Coordinates of C-alpha atoms in Angstrom, one line a residue:
M87 CA 28.5 -22.5 -16.7
E88 CA 28.5 -23.1 -13.0
S89 CA 25.3 -24.6 -11.7
V90 CA 23.5 -22.8 -8.9
G91 CA 21.9 -26.0 -7.7
D92 CA 19.1 -25.8 -5.1
G93 CA 20.8 -23.1 -3.1
R94 CA 21.1 -25.0 0.1
G95 CA 24.9 -25.3 0.2
D96 CA 26.0 -21.8 1.3
G97 CA 22.6 -21.1 2.8
M98 CA 23.0 -23.6 5.6
R99 CA 26.6 -23.2 6.5
S100 CA 26.1 -20.7 9.3
G101 CA 23.5 -18.6 11.0
R102 CA 25.1 -15.5 9.4
N103 CA 24.5 -16.9 5.9
R104 CA 20.9 -18.0 6.6
I105 CA 19.9 -14.4 7.4
G106 CA 22.2 -12.8 4.9
F107 CA 19.6 -11.1 2.8
L108 CA 17.7 -10.0 5.9
F109 CA 20.8 -8.6 7.3
A110 CA 21.2 -6.7 4.0
V111 CA 17.7 -5.2 4.5
G112 CA 18.5 -4.1 8.0
L113 CA 21.9 -2.7 6.9
L114 CA 20.2 -0.7 4.1
A115 CA 17.9 0.9 6.7
S116 CA 20.8 1.5 9.1
V117 CA 23.0 3.3 6.5
M118 CA 20.1 5.1 4.8
L119 CA 21.6 8.4 5.9
A120 CA 25.2 7.4 6.1
S121 CA 27.8 9.1 4.0
T122 CA 30.2 6.2 3.3
P123 CA 29.7 2.9 1.5
S124 CA 29.5 -0.1 3.8
P125 CA 30.0 -3.6 2.4
C126 CA 28.1 -6.6 3.7
Q127 CA 29.4 -10.1 3.0
A128 CA 26.4 -12.4 3.3
S129 CA 24.3 -14.7 1.2
I130 CA 20.7 -15.3 0.4
P131 CA 18.6 -17.0 3.2
D132 CA 16.9 -20.3 3.2
I133 CA 13.5 -18.6 2.5
L134 CA 14.5 -19.1 -1.2
D135 CA 13.8 -22.7 -0.8
D136 CA 10.5 -22.4 1.1
P137 CA 8.0 -24.5 -0.8
T138 CA 5.1 -22.2 -0.2
L139 CA 7.1 -19.2 -1.4
Q140 CA 8.2 -21.0 -4.5
L141 CA 4.5 -21.6 -5.5
L142 CA 4.0 -17.8 -5.8
F143 CA 7.5 -16.8 -6.6
P144 CA 9.7 -19.3 -8.5
A145 CA 13.2 -19.5 -7.1
A146 CA 14.6 -18.7 -10.5
E147 CA 13.3 -15.2 -10.5
L148 CA 14.3 -14.6 -6.8
R149 CA 17.8 -15.9 -7.4
D150 CA 18.1 -13.7 -10.5
L151 CA 17.0 -10.6 -8.5
V152 CA 19.9 -11.1 -6.1
G153 CA 22.6 -11.8 -8.6
Y154 CA 22.9 -15.6 -8.9
N155 CA 22.8 -15.3 -12.7
G156 CA 25.2 -12.5 -12.8
P157 CA 25.7 -9.3 -10.8
R158 CA 22.7 -7.1 -10.3
T159 CA 22.9 -3.4 -9.5
Y160 CA 20.0 -1.4 -8.0
L161 CA 19.3 2.2 -7.4
F162 CA 18.8 2.5 -3.7
I163 CA 16.2 5.0 -2.4
G164 CA 16.1 5.8 1.3
Q165 CA 12.7 7.3 2.2
N166 CA 11.9 9.2 5.3
S167 CA 8.3 8.2 6.1
Y168 CA 8.1 11.0 8.8
E169 CA 7.9 13.4 5.8
L170 CA 5.4 11.3 3.9
R171 CA 5.4 11.2 0.1
P172 CA 3.4 9.0 -2.3
T173 CA 5.8 6.0 -2.4
G174 CA 6.8 6.2 1.3
G175 CA 8.6 9.4 2.2
F176 CA 11.0 12.2 1.3
I177 CA 14.0 10.8 -0.6
S178 CA 16.9 11.6 1.8
R179 CA 19.4 9.1 0.5
V180 CA 20.3 7.7 -2.9
G181 CA 22.9 5.0 -3.6
L182 CA 23.9 1.9 -5.6
I183 CA 23.5 -1.6 -4.2
R184 CA 25.2 -4.6 -6.0
F185 CA 24.2 -8.2 -5.5
V186 CA 26.7 -11.0 -6.5
D187 CA 25.6 -14.6 -5.8
G188 CA 23.2 -13.3 -3.1
S189 CA 25.7 -11.1 -1.3
P190 CA 24.8 -7.4 -1.2
E191 CA 27.3 -4.6 -1.2
I192 CA 26.6 -0.9 -0.9
V193 CA 29.0 0.5 -3.5
W194 CA 28.0 4.2 -3.3
M195 CA 25.8 6.3 -1.1
K196 CA 25.1 10.0 -0.7
Y197 CA 22.6 12.5 0.6
T198 CA 20.1 13.3 -2.2
Y199 CA 20.8 17.0 -1.8
E200 CA 24.4 16.4 -2.9
L201 CA 23.2 15.1 -6.3
D202 CA 20.5 17.7 -6.6
N203 CA 22.8 20.7 -5.8
R204 CA 25.4 19.5 -8.4
Y205 CA 22.6 19.1 -10.9
K206 CA 21.4 22.7 -10.3
E207 CA 25.0 23.9 -10.8
W208 CA 25.3 22.0 -14.0
V209 CA 21.9 23.3 -15.4
I210 CA 23.0 26.9 -14.7
A211 CA 26.4 26.3 -16.4
H212 CA 25.0 24.4 -19.4
P213 CA 21.6 25.9 -20.2
E214 CA 21.9 24.9 -23.9
D215 CA 22.3 21.2 -22.9
A216 CA 19.9 21.1 -20.0
D217 CA 16.2 20.3 -20.3
P218 CA 15.1 19.9 -16.7
Q219 CA 11.5 19.0 -15.9
T220 CA 9.4 21.3 -13.8
P221 CA 7.6 20.0 -10.7
P222 CA 3.8 19.8 -10.4
D223 CA 2.0 23.1 -10.0
V224 CA 1.2 22.5 -6.3
Y225 CA 4.9 23.0 -5.5
Y226 CA 4.9 26.5 -6.7
L227 CA 2.6 27.7 -4.0
F228 CA 5.5 27.8 -1.6
G229 CA 8.2 29.2 -4.0
T230 CA 10.0 25.9 -4.7
S231 CA 12.7 25.5 -7.3
P232 CA 11.6 25.4 -11.0
I233 CA 13.7 22.2 -11.4
W234 CA 12.1 18.9 -10.4
Y235 CA 14.9 17.3 -8.5
M236 CA 15.3 13.7 -7.6
R237 CA 14.3 14.2 -4.0
D238 CA 10.8 15.0 -5.1
R239 CA 10.3 12.6 -8.0
N240 CA 8.5 9.8 -6.1
W241 CA 5.2 11.5 -7.0
W242 CA 3.2 8.5 -8.3
P243 CA 1.8 5.9 -5.9
D244 CA 2.4 3.3 -8.5
F245 CA 6.0 2.4 -7.8
K246 CA 6.7 1.1 -11.3
V247 CA 5.9 4.6 -12.7
T248 CA 7.9 6.3 -10.0
A249 CA 10.9 3.9 -10.4
Q250 CA 11.1 4.6 -14.1
E251 CA 11.1 8.4 -13.3
L252 CA 13.8 8.0 -10.7
L253 CA 16.0 6.0 -13.1
S254 CA 15.6 8.8 -15.7
I255 CA 16.4 11.7 -13.4
F256 CA 19.3 9.7 -11.8
A257 CA 21.0 9.3 -15.2
Q258 CA 20.8 13.1 -15.7
E259 CA 21.9 14.0 -12.2
A260 CA 24.7 11.4 -12.2
R261 CA 26.1 12.9 -15.4
A262 CA 26.1 16.4 -13.8
Y263 CA 27.5 15.1 -10.5
N264 CA 30.4 13.2 -12.0
S265 CA 31.4 16.2 -14.1
L266 CA 31.7 18.4 -11.0
V267 CA 33.3 16.3 -8.3
P268 CA 36.8 14.8 -7.8
E269 CA 37.3 11.4 -9.4
A270 CA 37.5 9.7 -6.0
D271 CA 33.9 10.9 -5.2
R272 CA 32.3 10.0 -8.5
I273 CA 29.6 7.5 -9.0
P274 CA 31.2 4.2 -10.1
M275 CA 29.3 4.1 -13.3
S276 CA 29.9 5.4 -16.9
E277 CA 27.6 7.2 -19.2
P278 CA 24.8 7.1 -20.0
Y279 CA 24.3 6.0 -16.4
T280 CA 21.6 3.5 -17.2
G281 CA 23.4 0.4 -16.2
V282 CA 21.2 -0.5 -13.2
D283 CA 18.8 -3.4 -13.1
G284 CA 16.1 -1.9 -10.9
V285 CA 15.2 0.2 -7.9
I286 CA 14.9 -0.7 -4.2
A287 CA 13.2 1.7 -1.8
V288 CA 13.0 1.4 2.0
D289 CA 11.7 3.5 4.8
L290 CA 12.6 3.7 8.5
E291 CA 10.2 0.8 9.5
V292 CA 12.7 -1.6 8.0
G293 CA 15.4 -1.0 10.7
S294 CA 12.7 -0.9 13.4
S295 CA 11.4 -4.3 12.4
I296 CA 14.8 -5.9 12.3
L297 CA 15.5 -4.6 15.8
G298 CA 12.1 -5.8 16.9
V299 CA 13.2 -9.4 16.2
T300 CA 16.9 -9.3 17.2
G301 CA 16.5 -7.0 20.2
A302 CA 18.1 -3.7 21.0
V303 CA 21.7 -2.8 20.0
T304 CA 24.2 -0.8 22.0
L305 CA 26.6 1.5 20.0
D306 CA 30.3 1.2 20.7
A307 CA 32.0 4.5 19.8
P308 CA 34.5 5.6 22.4
G309 CA 34.9 9.4 22.7
K310 CA 31.6 10.1 20.8
A311 CA 28.4 11.5 22.2
Y312 CA 26.5 8.5 21.1
D313 CA 28.8 5.9 22.7
G314 CA 26.7 3.5 24.7
A315 CA 23.4 4.7 23.1
I316 CA 20.8 1.9 23.0
L317 CA 18.5 1.7 20.0
N318 CA 15.5 -0.5 19.8
A319 CA 12.4 -1.0 17.6
Q320 CA 10.6 1.9 19.3
N321 CA 13.3 4.6 19.2
F322 CA 15.1 3.6 16.0
G323 CA 13.4 6.0 13.7
P324 CA 13.3 9.1 15.9
F325 CA 16.9 8.6 17.0
C326 CA 18.1 8.3 13.5
Q327 CA 16.2 11.4 12.4
W328 CA 17.4 13.4 15.4
W329 CA 21.1 12.7 14.5
E330 CA 20.5 13.6 10.9
N331 CA 18.9 16.9 11.6
S332 CA 20.7 18.0 14.8
K333 CA 24.3 17.1 14.0
G334 CA 26.8 17.9 11.2
A335 CA 27.2 15.6 8.2
S336 CA 30.5 14.0 9.5
E337 CA 29.1 13.4 13.0
A338 CA 25.9 11.9 11.5
A339 CA 28.0 9.6 9.3
G340 CA 30.0 8.4 12.2
F341 CA 26.7 7.6 14.1
F342 CA 25.3 5.6 11.3
N343 CA 28.5 3.7 10.7
A344 CA 28.5 2.7 14.4
L345 CA 24.9 1.7 14.1
A346 CA 25.6 -0.5 11.1
D347 CA 28.4 -2.2 12.9
A348 CA 26.2 -2.9 15.9
M349 CA 23.4 -4.3 13.8
R350 CA 25.9 -6.5 11.8
E351 CA 27.2 -8.0 15.1
K352 CA 23.7 -8.5 16.4
L353 CA 22.6 -10.4 13.3
D354 CA 25.8 -12.4 13.2
T355 CA 25.2 -13.7 16.6
A356 CA 21.4 -14.1 16.3
P357 CA 20.2 -17.5 17.6
S358 CA 18.7 -20.0 15.1
D359 CA 15.2 -19.6 16.6
K360 CA 15.2 -15.9 15.4
Q361 CA 15.7 -16.8 11.7
G362 CA 12.0 -17.7 11.1
A363 CA 10.9 -14.4 12.7
L364 CA 13.4 -12.5 10.6
A365 CA 12.1 -14.2 7.4
M366 CA 8.5 -13.3 8.4
A367 CA 9.6 -9.7 9.1
F368 CA 11.1 -9.5 5.7
V369 CA 8.0 -10.7 4.0
R370 CA 5.8 -8.3 6.1
L371 CA 7.9 -5.3 5.2
L372 CA 7.6 -6.1 1.5
S373 CA 3.8 -6.8 1.8
Q374 CA 3.1 -3.6 3.7
H375 CA 5.2 -1.6 1.2
H376 CA 7.9 -0.5 3.7
M377 CA 10.3 -2.0 1.2
I378 CA 9.4 -1.9 -2.5
M379 CA 11.3 -3.3 -5.5
Y380 CA 11.2 -2.7 -9.2
S381 CA 13.1 -4.8 -11.8
K382 CA 13.7 -3.8 -15.4
T383 CA 13.6 -7.5 -16.3
A384 CA 10.0 -8.2 -17.2
R385 CA 10.0 -11.8 -15.8
N386 CA 11.3 -10.6 -12.4
Q387 CA 9.0 -7.7 -12.3
S388 CA 6.0 -9.9 -13.0
A389 CA 7.1 -12.2 -10.1
L390 CA 7.3 -9.2 -7.8
E391 CA 3.8 -8.0 -8.8
R392 CA 2.4 -11.5 -8.2
L393 CA 3.6 -11.3 -4.6
N394 CA 2.4 -7.7 -4.3
W395 CA 6.0 -6.6 -3.5
A396 CA 6.2 -4.1 -6.4
G397 CA 4.0 -1.4 -5.0
R398 CA 1.8 -1.5 -8.1
S399 CA -1.6 0.0 -8.5
P400 CA -3.9 -3.1 -8.9
S401 CA -5.2 -3.6 -12.4
L402 CA -8.2 -5.8 -11.8
P403 CA -11.6 -4.6 -13.1
G404 CA -13.9 -3.1 -10.6
D405 CA -13.8 -0.3 -8.1
F406 CA -10.5 1.2 -6.8
L407 CA -9.5 3.4 -3.9
H408 CA -6.2 4.9 -2.9
V409 CA -5.5 7.8 -0.6
S410 CA -2.1 9.5 -1.2
D411 CA -0.6 12.2 0.9
A412 CA 2.4 14.3 0.1
N413 CA 4.0 16.4 2.9
I414 CA 5.3 19.2 0.6
G415 CA 4.1 22.4 2.3
G416 CA 5.4 22.2 5.9
R417 CA 6.9 25.1 7.8
I418 CA 7.7 25.6 11.4
N419 CA 5.6 28.7 11.7
P420 CA 4.2 31.3 9.2
E421 CA 7.1 33.7 9.9
E422 CA 9.7 31.2 8.9
P423 CA 10.7 30.4 5.2
W424 CA 9.3 27.2 3.7
M425 CA 10.9 24.0 4.6
G426 CA 9.9 20.3 4.9
N427 CA 9.0 18.9 8.3
K428 CA 8.8 15.5 9.9
V429 CA 5.3 15.9 11.4
N430 CA 4.0 12.7 9.8
M431 CA 5.5 10.9 12.8
Y432 CA 2.5 12.2 14.7
V433 CA -0.2 12.5 12.1
R434 CA -2.9 9.8 12.1
R435 CA -5.1 9.3 9.1
S436 CA -8.4 7.3 8.8
V437 CA -10.6 6.7 5.8
G438 CA -14.3 6.0 5.5
Y439 CA -15.8 4.8 2.2
G440 CA -19.5 4.5 1.4
V441 CA -20.9 2.9 -1.8
T442 CA -24.6 2.9 -2.8
L443 CA -25.8 1.0 -5.8
R444 CA -28.5 2.5 -8.1
Y445 CA -31.0 0.7 -10.2
D446 CA -29.7 2.3 -13.4
N447 CA -26.3 0.5 -13.1
T448 CA -24.5 3.4 -11.6
S449 CA -23.2 3.8 -8.0
R450 CA -22.7 6.7 -5.7
H451 CA -19.5 7.0 -3.7
A452 CA -18.4 9.1 -0.7
A453 CA -14.9 9.0 0.7
D454 CA -14.1 10.9 3.9
V455 CA -10.5 11.2 4.9
S456 CA -9.6 12.5 8.4
W457 CA -6.3 13.6 9.8
Q458 CA -5.4 14.2 13.4
N459 CA -2.1 15.8 14.5
L460 CA -1.0 14.2 17.8
G461 CA 2.2 16.3 18.1
T462 CA 3.2 18.0 21.2
T463 CA 2.5 21.7 21.6
G464 CA 5.0 24.1 23.1
Y465 CA 8.0 23.7 20.8
F466 CA 7.4 26.9 18.9
D467 CA 9.1 29.0 21.6
Y468 CA 12.4 27.6 20.5
I469 CA 12.2 29.5 17.2
D470 CA 12.7 32.9 18.8
D471 CA 15.4 31.8 21.3
P472 CA 18.6 33.7 20.3
N473 CA 20.7 30.9 21.9
D474 CA 19.1 28.3 19.7
P475 CA 18.7 29.9 16.2
E476 CA 18.8 26.7 14.2
P477 CA 15.7 24.6 14.1
N478 CA 16.2 21.2 15.8
Y479 CA 14.4 18.0 15.1
S480 CA 11.9 18.4 18.0
I481 CA 10.6 21.5 16.1
L482 CA 10.5 19.7 12.8
E483 CA 8.5 16.8 14.1
N484 CA 6.1 19.0 16.1
A485 CA 5.4 21.6 13.5
Y486 CA 2.0 21.9 11.8
Y487 CA 1.0 19.7 9.0
R488 CA 0.2 20.8 5.5
G489 CA -0.1 18.2 2.8
W490 CA -1.4 17.6 -0.7
N491 CA -4.1 14.9 -0.7
R492 CA -5.1 12.9 -3.7
L493 CA -7.9 10.4 -3.9
F494 CA -7.3 7.9 -6.8
T495 CA -10.3 6.3 -8.3
P496 CA -11.3 4.4 -11.5
A497 CA -10.8 6.3 -14.7
S498 CA -14.6 6.6 -15.2
A499 CA -15.3 8.4 -11.9
V500 CA -17.2 11.7 -12.2
L501 CA -16.9 14.2 -9.3
D502 CA -20.1 15.4 -7.8
E503 CA -19.1 17.5 -4.9
G504 CA -16.5 17.2 -2.2
G505 CA -13.2 18.3 -0.9
S506 CA -11.9 19.6 2.4
Q507 CA -14.3 21.4 4.7
Y508 CA -11.9 24.3 4.4
E509 CA -10.4 24.4 0.9
G510 CA -12.5 22.2 -1.5
V511 CA -11.4 20.1 -4.4
L512 CA -8.7 21.9 -6.4
E513 CA -7.8 19.3 -9.0
D514 CA -9.9 16.8 -10.9
K515 CA -7.6 15.1 -13.4
Y516 CA -6.9 11.9 -15.2
D517 CA -3.4 10.5 -14.7
A518 CA -2.4 8.8 -17.9
K519 CA 0.7 7.1 -16.4
M520 CA -1.5 5.3 -13.8
A521 CA -4.6 5.1 -15.8
R522 CA -6.5 6.5 -12.9
R523 CA -8.6 9.6 -12.1
Y524 CA -7.8 11.5 -9.0
F525 CA -9.4 14.3 -7.0
A526 CA -7.1 16.5 -4.9
S527 CA -7.2 19.1 -2.2
W528 CA -5.0 20.7 0.5
V529 CA -4.9 19.4 4.0
G530 CA -4.1 22.1 6.5
L531 CA -3.6 24.9 4.0
N532 CA -3.6 27.2 7.0
G533 CA -1.8 24.7 9.1
L534 CA -3.0 21.5 10.9
Y535 CA -1.5 22.2 14.3
P536 CA -1.0 19.7 17.2
D537 CA -4.3 18.6 18.7
E538 CA -6.3 19.6 15.6
T539 CA -8.3 17.4 13.3
Q540 CA -9.4 18.0 9.7
T541 CA -11.6 16.0 7.3
A542 CA -11.9 16.0 3.5
V543 CA -15.0 14.5 1.8
Y544 CA -15.1 13.4 -1.9
Q545 CA -18.3 12.5 -3.6
Y546 CA -18.5 11.0 -7.0
A547 CA -20.3 8.6 -9.3
L548 CA -19.3 5.5 -11.3
K549 CA -21.0 3.9 -14.3
Y550 CA -21.2 0.1 -14.5
P551 CA -19.7 -0.6 -11.0
L552 CA -20.7 -4.3 -11.1
L553 CA -19.1 -7.3 -12.8
S554 CA -21.4 -9.9 -14.4
V555 CA -20.8 -13.4 -13.2
P556 CA -22.7 -16.6 -14.1
N557 CA -25.1 -16.6 -11.2
G558 CA -25.5 -12.9 -10.5
Y559 CA -23.3 -9.9 -10.1
R560 CA -20.1 -9.1 -8.2
Y561 CA -18.8 -5.9 -6.7
R562 CA -15.0 -5.7 -6.3
L563 CA -13.2 -3.0 -4.4
Q564 CA -9.4 -2.8 -4.5
V565 CA -7.9 -0.7 -1.7
Q566 CA -4.2 0.2 -2.1
K567 CA -2.3 1.1 1.1
Q568 CA 0.0 4.1 0.9
A569 CA 3.7 3.1 1.2
G570 CA 5.4 4.4 4.3
T571 CA 2.2 4.5 6.5
D572 CA 1.4 2.3 9.4
A573 CA -2.0 0.5 9.8
E574 CA -4.6 3.2 9.4
G575 CA -8.3 3.0 10.1
F576 CA -10.5 2.0 7.2
R577 CA -14.3 1.7 7.2
L578 CA -16.5 0.4 4.4
N579 CA -20.3 0.6 4.1
F580 CA -21.6 -1.0 0.9
Y581 CA -25.4 -0.6 0.4
S582 CA -27.4 -2.3 -2.3
P583 CA -31.2 -1.4 -2.1
Y584 CA -32.3 -3.8 -4.9
L585 CA -29.6 -6.5 -5.1
F586 CA -28.9 -8.8 -2.2
P587 CA -25.4 -9.7 -0.9
I588 CA -25.2 -13.5 -0.5
G589 CA -21.4 -13.5 0.2
A590 CA -18.5 -11.2 1.0
W591 CA -14.8 -12.0 1.3
G592 CA -11.4 -10.4 1.2
A593 CA -11.0 -9.0 4.7
S594 CA -11.5 -10.5 8.2
G595 CA -14.3 -8.7 10.0
L596 CA -16.7 -8.2 7.2
S597 CA -20.3 -8.2 8.3
R598 CA -23.3 -8.8 6.0
S599 CA -27.1 -8.1 6.3
S600 CA -29.9 -8.2 3.8
H601 CA -28.8 -5.0 1.9
N602 CA -25.4 -4.0 3.5
V603 CA -21.8 -5.2 3.7
R604 CA -19.7 -3.4 6.3
F605 CA -16.1 -3.4 7.4
N606 CA -14.4 -1.6 10.2
G607 CA -10.7 -2.3 10.8
D608 CA -7.1 -1.4 9.9
L609 CA -5.6 -1.1 6.5
E610 CA -2.3 -2.9 7.1
Y611 CA -2.0 -4.4 3.6
D612 CA -3.7 -3.9 0.2
K613 CA -7.1 -5.3 0.2
V614 CA -9.4 -6.7 -2.5
I615 CA -13.0 -7.0 -1.1
E616 CA -15.6 -8.7 -3.1
V617 CA -19.4 -9.0 -2.7
S618 CA -21.5 -11.5 -4.5
L619 CA -25.0 -10.2 -5.3
V620 CA -28.2 -11.7 -6.7
P621 CA -31.6 -10.1 -7.6
G622 CA -33.5 -12.4 -5.2
V623 CA -32.9 -14.4 -2.0
M624 CA -34.9 -16.9 0.0
S625 CA -34.8 -16.9 3.8
R626 CA -33.8 -20.1 5.5
P627 CA -36.9 -22.3 6.2
A628 CA -37.4 -23.9 9.5
P629 CA -34.9 -26.7 9.8
V630 CA -37.6 -29.2 10.9
I631 CA -41.1 -29.2 9.5
R632 CA -44.0 -31.5 10.7
Y633 CA -45.5 -33.8 8.1
G634 CA -48.9 -32.8 6.8
R635 CA -48.5 -29.1 7.3
V636 CA -48.3 -26.6 4.5
T637 CA -44.8 -25.3 4.1
R638 CA -44.3 -21.6 3.4
F639 CA -41.1 -19.9 2.4
S640 CA -40.5 -16.1 2.3
G641 CA -38.1 -14.3 0.1
L642 CA -37.0 -11.0 -1.4
M643 CA -36.6 -10.0 -5.0
S644 CA -35.7 -7.1 -7.2
P645 CA -38.3 -5.9 -9.7
Y646 CA -35.7 -4.1 -11.7
H647 CA -33.8 -7.2 -12.8
I648 CA -36.2 -10.2 -13.0
K649 CA -39.5 -11.2 -14.6
P650 CA -42.7 -11.2 -12.6
V651 CA -42.5 -15.0 -12.4
V652 CA -40.1 -16.9 -10.2
Y653 CA -39.7 -20.7 -9.8
V654 CA -38.9 -22.7 -6.7
D655 CA -37.1 -26.0 -7.2
V656 CA -37.5 -28.6 -4.5
Y657 CA -35.1 -31.6 -4.4
R658 CA -35.6 -34.6 -2.1
R659 CA -32.7 -36.7 -0.9
V660 CA -32.7 -40.3 -2.2
G661 CA -29.7 -42.2 -0.9
R662 CA -26.7 -40.0 -1.4
R663 CA -28.3 -38.0 -4.2
Y664 CA -31.0 -35.3 -4.4
V665 CA -33.6 -35.6 -7.1
R666 CA -36.2 -33.1 -8.2
E667 CA -39.4 -33.4 -6.3
R668 CA -41.4 -30.6 -7.8
T669 CA -41.1 -27.1 -9.2
V670 CA -43.5 -24.3 -8.2
G671 CA -44.1 -21.2 -10.2
V672 CA -45.1 -18.1 -8.4
R673 CA -46.4 -15.0 -10.2
V674 CA -46.0 -11.6 -8.7
S675 CA -47.8 -9.1 -10.8
T676 CA -47.4 -5.9 -8.8
Y677 CA -44.4 -4.2 -7.2
T678 CA -44.7 -1.7 -4.5
S679 CA -41.0 -1.1 -3.8
T680 CA -37.7 -2.2 -5.0
T681 CA -37.9 -5.3 -2.7
R682 CA -40.9 -7.4 -2.0
K683 CA -41.8 -10.3 0.3
Y684 CA -43.6 -13.2 -1.1
L685 CA -44.9 -16.5 0.2
L686 CA -44.6 -19.8 -1.6
P687 CA -47.3 -22.3 -0.6
Y688 CA -46.6 -26.0 -1.1
R689 CA -48.6 -29.2 -0.9
P690 CA -47.5 -31.2 2.0
L691 CA -44.2 -32.8 1.4
G692 CA -43.3 -36.4 2.4
R693 CA -41.0 -37.2 5.2
G694 CA -37.3 -36.8 4.4
Y695 CA -34.5 -34.3 3.7
Y696 CA -34.9 -31.5 1.1
H697 CA -32.9 -28.9 -0.8
V698 CA -34.7 -25.9 -2.1
R699 CA -33.7 -22.9 -4.2
T700 CA -35.4 -20.1 -6.2
R701 CA -34.8 -19.4 -9.9
F702 CA -35.1 -15.7 -11.0
P703 CA -35.3 -15.3 -14.8
A704 CA -33.7 -12.1 -15.9
R705 CA -36.2 -9.4 -17.1
Y706 CA -34.1 -9.0 -20.3
G707 CA -32.2 -11.7 -22.1
S708 CA -31.9 -15.4 -21.2
K709 CA -29.9 -15.1 -18.0
V710 CA -31.2 -17.0 -15.0
F711 CA -30.2 -16.2 -11.4
Y712 CA -30.3 -18.7 -8.5
S713 CA -30.6 -18.1 -4.8
P714 CA -28.3 -20.2 -2.6
W715 CA -29.5 -23.7 -1.6
K716 CA -31.5 -24.1 1.6
T717 CA -31.8 -27.4 3.5
F718 CA -34.7 -28.6 5.7
R719 CA -36.2 -31.8 7.0
V720 CA -39.8 -33.1 7.2
I721 CA -40.6 -35.4 10.1

């Protein structure tokens, strides 16, 4: 068997090889809507050998993913994030990508509708052999097909669940497709069409990010309308979508082939100082779920999940929040038949989340989700223009928004009241495949038009929201970002009236007070925010105390969790160690509220440095809580 070695041989021969895999990523985005296969001869980049990356993701798994241990074939899913769906966008392209020794090749690529339409023909012709699944009930409101096609199967935010569904429907549609098309157009795979090793999904941000590093490209296509067109990070997505929807299939295919050639040349000639930025762009795309991977090999899938490149729903104990939108009910106007639109290009979403702890070990939750349509008005006049009977892309992207919104929570969540201010909560279900409960409602059932805003509010309760840790409690919130979305606003207000937050981490910008933890920022990546809580705290004493004076300390404690006696341990520094000086017991016999101030009198302490902390024995059981150490000096 040939040894792979450390991977540095081919990886350092040329600039082209160093960015081979990144070029493949850019190429996948470039040909996402193309109609012909486009090979790419390049190899894995040097990021394989980055020591930091190898700590998280052993090179063995990464090499196996890209075909160093044998060819790897992936189902490629091109998602249009301007028509948002749970895993990133409407599935506009489907194909097969093969990796051999780190070199990717697109071996087959089609519009998803081509497979779906052939599958529909096959189902009609073979009703005795067909057993098509039906789509979720929400699709039927707008008269959709009774067959759940591949283009709509990315219904679960957990990409592992969606990927397995896509592989299943691909096997069915591939069988139908190959039985109805000429041999030259068939998928290069034999029955049962399960010989793929995983799924790779990308959205339009991939191509934009690559161009953001390399710079703009100019298309070279003499005699074509797009000859000399300049594409950059800002106009890549809109330009690609305009050509898809405004031109014929053959014209669009020519455009995307020219784009792929231009990007290939740009990457081939990229200077060496761009390679680090390309590697970082690649990692960012995976971390922000603009590119998601699934592997049928358990070891490789586990490695992807460790890096959070698999688009999985986090499985840690604690609270969980995920907002998922599906643009499935868009029309240009009420008089036109139903069709999808690309209005998510202009829809901005923000999420506010409030959590209030209760003394009976439950918590109250309120999530408000707001949408604002920033599209441009005035495009609807085109619909009635007899000289322009076909809808163009400007109409599609500036139409009103209608989406199905689902709020995913822990399985134990119990809905109290909530929903959109217009429609209300229409579904309260447990999703067994994701092991999550979700609440759902329509956004813009009557149309969220340009310059309009709408808000949905979900209120629910959780039992046992806290995790028990050796010195107190911990609240953990896992927030999963929806794939295909940009950084959206996220606000958190955590309120604990009887336990005291002594630490909070997991996101920059967290602020903490005696009873609250707040966050106000952007959700660019998945977040895990944790708050450490104790039933009592001591305020910081004066840093310097005069000798001979009585020292007093104030504190707060929770009557629901501790006994009416607390102990204060005072340690004095002797050399490099601190030894116990004394322990003072303070009895508090009455409680007037959930929190109470108390004073701890001391006999005068000798000169020196001291550590002090408070012990809070649990009201029930033998557990003891400790406040953080405080330091002061007596002079």
